Coordinates of C-alpha atoms in Angstrom, one line a residue:
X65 CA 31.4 -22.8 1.3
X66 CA 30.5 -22.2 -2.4
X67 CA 32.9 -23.7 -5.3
X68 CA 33.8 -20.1 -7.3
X69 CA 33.5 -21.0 -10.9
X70 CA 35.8 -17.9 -12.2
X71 CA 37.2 -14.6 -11.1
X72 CA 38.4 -14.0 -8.1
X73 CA 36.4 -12.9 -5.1
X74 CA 39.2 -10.8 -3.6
X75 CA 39.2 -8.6 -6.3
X76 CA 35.9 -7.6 -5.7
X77 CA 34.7 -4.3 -4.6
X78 CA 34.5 -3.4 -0.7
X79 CA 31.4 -5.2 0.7
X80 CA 28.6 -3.1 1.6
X81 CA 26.6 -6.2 2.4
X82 CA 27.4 -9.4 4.0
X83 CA 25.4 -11.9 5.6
X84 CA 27.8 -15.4 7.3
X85 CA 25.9 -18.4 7.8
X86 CA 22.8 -17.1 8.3
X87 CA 20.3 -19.7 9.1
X88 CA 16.3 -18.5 8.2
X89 CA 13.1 -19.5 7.6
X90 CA 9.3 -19.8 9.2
X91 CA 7.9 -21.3 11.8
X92 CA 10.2 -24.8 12.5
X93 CA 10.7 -24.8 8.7
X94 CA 14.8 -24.0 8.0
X95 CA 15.4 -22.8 4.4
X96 CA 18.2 -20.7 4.7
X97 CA 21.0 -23.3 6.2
X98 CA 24.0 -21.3 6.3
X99 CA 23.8 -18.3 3.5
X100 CA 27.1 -16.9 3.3
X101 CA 26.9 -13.6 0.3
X102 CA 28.5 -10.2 -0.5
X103 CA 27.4 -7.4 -2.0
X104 CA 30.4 -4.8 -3.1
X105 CA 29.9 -1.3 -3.6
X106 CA 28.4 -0.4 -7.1
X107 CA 28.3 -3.7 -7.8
X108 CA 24.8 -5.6 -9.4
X109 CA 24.5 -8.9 -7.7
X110 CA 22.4 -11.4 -8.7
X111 CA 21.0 -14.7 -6.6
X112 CA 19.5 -17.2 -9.1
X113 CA 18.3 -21.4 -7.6
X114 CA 15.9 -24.0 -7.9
X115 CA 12.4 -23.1 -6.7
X116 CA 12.9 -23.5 -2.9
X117 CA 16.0 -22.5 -2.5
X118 CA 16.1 -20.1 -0.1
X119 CA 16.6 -16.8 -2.3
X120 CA 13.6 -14.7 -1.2
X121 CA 14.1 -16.0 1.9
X122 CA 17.5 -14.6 2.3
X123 CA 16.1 -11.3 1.0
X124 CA 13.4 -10.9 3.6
X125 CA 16.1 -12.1 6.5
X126 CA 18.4 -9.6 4.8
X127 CA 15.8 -6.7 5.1
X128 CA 14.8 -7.9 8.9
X129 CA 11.4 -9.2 7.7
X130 CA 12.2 -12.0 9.3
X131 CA 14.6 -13.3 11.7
X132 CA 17.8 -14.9 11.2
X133 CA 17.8 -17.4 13.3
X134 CA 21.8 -17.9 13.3
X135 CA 24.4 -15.9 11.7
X136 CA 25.5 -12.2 11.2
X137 CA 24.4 -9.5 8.6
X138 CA 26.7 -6.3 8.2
X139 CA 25.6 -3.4 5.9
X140 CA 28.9 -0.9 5.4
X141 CA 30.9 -2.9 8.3
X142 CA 27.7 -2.8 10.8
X143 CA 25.9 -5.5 12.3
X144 CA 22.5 -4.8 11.4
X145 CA 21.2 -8.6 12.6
X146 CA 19.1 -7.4 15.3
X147 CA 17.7 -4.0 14.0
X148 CA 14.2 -3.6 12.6
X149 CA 13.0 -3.3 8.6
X150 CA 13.1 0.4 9.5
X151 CA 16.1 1.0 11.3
X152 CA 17.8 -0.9 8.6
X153 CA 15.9 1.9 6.2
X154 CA 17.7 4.6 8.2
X155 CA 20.7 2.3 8.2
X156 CA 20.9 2.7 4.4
X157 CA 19.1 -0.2 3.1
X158 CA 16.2 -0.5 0.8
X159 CA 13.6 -3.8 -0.3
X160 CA 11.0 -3.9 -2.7
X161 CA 8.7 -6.8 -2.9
X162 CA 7.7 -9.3 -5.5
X163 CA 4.2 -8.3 -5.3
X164 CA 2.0 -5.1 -3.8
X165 CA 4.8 -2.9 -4.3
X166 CA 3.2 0.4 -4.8
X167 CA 0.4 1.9 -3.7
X168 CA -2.1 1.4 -6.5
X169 CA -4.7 4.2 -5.5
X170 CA -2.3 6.9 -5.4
X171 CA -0.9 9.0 -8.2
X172 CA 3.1 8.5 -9.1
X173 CA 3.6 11.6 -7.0
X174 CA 2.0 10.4 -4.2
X175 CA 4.1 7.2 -4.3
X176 CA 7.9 8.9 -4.2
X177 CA 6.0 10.8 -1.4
X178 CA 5.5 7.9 0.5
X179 CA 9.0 6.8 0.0
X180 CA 10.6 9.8 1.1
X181 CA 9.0 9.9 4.5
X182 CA 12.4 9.0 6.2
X183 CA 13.5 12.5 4.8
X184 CA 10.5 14.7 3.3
X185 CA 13.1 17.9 3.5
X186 CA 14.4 16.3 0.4
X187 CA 11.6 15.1 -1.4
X188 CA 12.3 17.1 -4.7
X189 CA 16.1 16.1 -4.8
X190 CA 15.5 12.6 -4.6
X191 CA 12.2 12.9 -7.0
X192 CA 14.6 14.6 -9.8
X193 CA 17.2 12.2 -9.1
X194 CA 14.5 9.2 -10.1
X195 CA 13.2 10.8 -12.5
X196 CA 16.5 11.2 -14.2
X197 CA 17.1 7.2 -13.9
X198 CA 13.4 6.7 -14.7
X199 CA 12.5 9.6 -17.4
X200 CA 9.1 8.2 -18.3
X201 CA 7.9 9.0 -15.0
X202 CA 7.9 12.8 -14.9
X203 CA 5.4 12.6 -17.5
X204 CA 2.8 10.6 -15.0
X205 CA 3.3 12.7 -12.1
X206 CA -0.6 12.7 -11.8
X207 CA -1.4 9.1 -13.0
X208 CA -2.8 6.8 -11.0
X209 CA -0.2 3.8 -9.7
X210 CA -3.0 1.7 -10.9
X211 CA -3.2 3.2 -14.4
X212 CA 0.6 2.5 -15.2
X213 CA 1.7 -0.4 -17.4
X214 CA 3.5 -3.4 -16.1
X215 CA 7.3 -2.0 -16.6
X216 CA 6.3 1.5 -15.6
X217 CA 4.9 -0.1 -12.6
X218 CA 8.2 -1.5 -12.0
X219 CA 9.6 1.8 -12.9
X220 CA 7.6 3.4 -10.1
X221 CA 8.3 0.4 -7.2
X222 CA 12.0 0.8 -7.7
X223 CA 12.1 4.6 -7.7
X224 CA 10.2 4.6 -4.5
X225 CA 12.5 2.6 -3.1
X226 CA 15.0 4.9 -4.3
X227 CA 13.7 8.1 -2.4
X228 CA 15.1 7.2 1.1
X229 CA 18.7 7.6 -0.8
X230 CA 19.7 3.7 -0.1
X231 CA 23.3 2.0 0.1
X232 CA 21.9 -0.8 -1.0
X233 CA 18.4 -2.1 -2.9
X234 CA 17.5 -5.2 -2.2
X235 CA 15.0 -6.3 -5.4
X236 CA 12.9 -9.9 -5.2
X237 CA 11.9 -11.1 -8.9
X238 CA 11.3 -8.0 -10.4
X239 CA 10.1 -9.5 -13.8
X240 CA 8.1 -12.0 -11.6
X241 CA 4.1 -12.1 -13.8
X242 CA 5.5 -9.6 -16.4
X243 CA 4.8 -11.0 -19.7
X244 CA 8.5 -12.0 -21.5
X245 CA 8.6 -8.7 -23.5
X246 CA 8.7 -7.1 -20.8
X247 CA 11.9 -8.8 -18.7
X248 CA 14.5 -7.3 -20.4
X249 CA 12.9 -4.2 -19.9
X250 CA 13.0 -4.4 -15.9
X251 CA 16.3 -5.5 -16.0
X252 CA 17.4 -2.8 -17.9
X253 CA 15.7 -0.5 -15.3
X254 CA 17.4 -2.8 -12.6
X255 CA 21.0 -1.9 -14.8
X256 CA 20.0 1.7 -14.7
X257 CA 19.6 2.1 -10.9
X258 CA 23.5 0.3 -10.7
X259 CA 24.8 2.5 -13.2
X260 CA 23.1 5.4 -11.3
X261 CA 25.3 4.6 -8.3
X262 CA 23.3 2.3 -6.2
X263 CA 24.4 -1.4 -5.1
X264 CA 21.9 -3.6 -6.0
X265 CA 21.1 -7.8 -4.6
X266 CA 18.6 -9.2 -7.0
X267 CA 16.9 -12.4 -7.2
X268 CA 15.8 -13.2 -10.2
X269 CA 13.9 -16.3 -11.6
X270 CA 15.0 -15.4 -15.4
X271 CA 18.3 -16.2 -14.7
X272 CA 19.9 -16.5 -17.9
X273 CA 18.8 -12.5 -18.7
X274 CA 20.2 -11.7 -15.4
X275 CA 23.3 -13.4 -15.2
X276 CA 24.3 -11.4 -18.2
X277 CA 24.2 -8.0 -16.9
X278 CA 25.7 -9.5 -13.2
X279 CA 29.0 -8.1 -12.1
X280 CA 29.2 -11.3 -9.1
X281 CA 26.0 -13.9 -9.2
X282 CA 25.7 -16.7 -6.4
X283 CA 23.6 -20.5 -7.1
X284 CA 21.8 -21.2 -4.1
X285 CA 20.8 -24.7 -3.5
X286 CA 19.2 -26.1 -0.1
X287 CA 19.3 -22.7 1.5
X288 CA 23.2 -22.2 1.1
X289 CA 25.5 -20.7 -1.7
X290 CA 26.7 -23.8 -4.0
X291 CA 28.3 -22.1 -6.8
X292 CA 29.7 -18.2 -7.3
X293 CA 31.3 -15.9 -9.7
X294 CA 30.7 -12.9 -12.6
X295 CA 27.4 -13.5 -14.0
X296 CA 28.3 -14.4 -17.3
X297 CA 31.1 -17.2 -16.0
X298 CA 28.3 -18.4 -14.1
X299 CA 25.9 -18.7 -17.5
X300 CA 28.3 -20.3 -19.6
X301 CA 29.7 -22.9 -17.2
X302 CA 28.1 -26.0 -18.5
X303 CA 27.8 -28.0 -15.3
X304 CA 25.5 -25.2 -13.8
X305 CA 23.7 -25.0 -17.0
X306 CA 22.6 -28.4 -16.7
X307 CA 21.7 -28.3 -13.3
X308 CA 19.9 -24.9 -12.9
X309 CA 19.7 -23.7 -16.0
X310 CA 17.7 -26.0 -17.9
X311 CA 20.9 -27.4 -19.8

């Protein structure tokens, strides 16, 4: 049970995501030990921790990448626990990775392409619907994933995701390698995909820029939510400054 630094959880949007005590990890090594989180409709969450943690390993349990050993996940009042990465696409759920997530050797078009494959019949509704979050991208329809700067990059791994029309995004350190310019410019793009209507779980290792565009943020610590509440509550509390924040 996390200690909730301010706000009240209650008053919280409907969850479109939950996952209760889910226990995860590899092999005989446990790093989720009890992840309890919510997600609430149109709402940016952000999951910041210590190195080790357990935050991309909730993700990937979250997206069915791997299995959660203990514990229930619901997306929109469903258990989803048992169903595949792409049953839980058709579900309504989406995942980008930290790394490899595009398809360097194709052109942008090529990329939403892929993305759409759940639905192809809607290909050019969902393309327009990126492009209007992500404007710099009509112009590269023909560039090469590969010829795209950092951001754009980002640009293009989150539209992607986008194409299959998800509930919910589910985003491991975007900014992850980007050089610092560039973090406030993928979580601006993160902000944009929220604003444009999709609920988004991100884990994030700048944590102070995230927690200040976070509508709910959880501290995980030894695989288990220590600490929750609005994103900024959660960066000016001084006790979890010092502890995960670097004072």
């Amino acid at each position: 049970m996390s200690e909730v630094v301010a706000g009240d959880p209650d008053e919280r949007p409907r969850p479109v995501l939950s996952t209760v005590d889910v226990v995860s990890g590899y092999t005989d090594a446990e790093i989720c030990t009890g992840a309890s989180v919510d997600l609430g409709e149109g709402e940016l969450v952000v999951v910041i921790g210590p190195n080790g943690a357990g935050k991309s390993t909730l993700l990937k349990a979250i997206f069915g990448l791997i299995d959660a050993w203990e514990g229930t996940i619901e997306l929109n009042q469903q258990d989803i626990t048992a169903l595949s990465p792409r049953d839980r696409v058709l579900a309504g759920m989406a995942y980008v990775p930290q790394t490899e997530n595009v398809f360097p050797r194709l052109t942008v078009r090529e990329n939403l392409e892929m993305g759409a494959y759940i639905n192809p019949d809607r290909f050019e509704e969902r393309r327009d619907h990126v492009e209007e979050i992500f404007p710099a991208l009509e112009g590269k329809r023909g560039a090469k994933a590969s010829s795209l700067s950092g951001g754009q990059r980002q640009m293009l791994a989150f539209g992607r995701a986008l194409m299959t029309d998800p509930d919910v995004l589910l985003l491991d350190e975007p900014s992850a390698g980007l050089q610092p310019s560039l973090v406030d410019q993928v979580l601006g793009h993160v902000d944009r995909v929220r604003q444009a209507g999709t609920s988004v779980m991100l884990v994030e290792q700048n944590a102070r820029q995230a927690l200040q565009i976070a509508d709910w943020a959880y501290v995980l610590d030894e695989g288990a939510e220590r600490y929750e509440g609005p994103g900024p509550k959660i960066l000016d509390d001084p006790e979890i400054g010092r502890l995960y924040l670097g004072g």
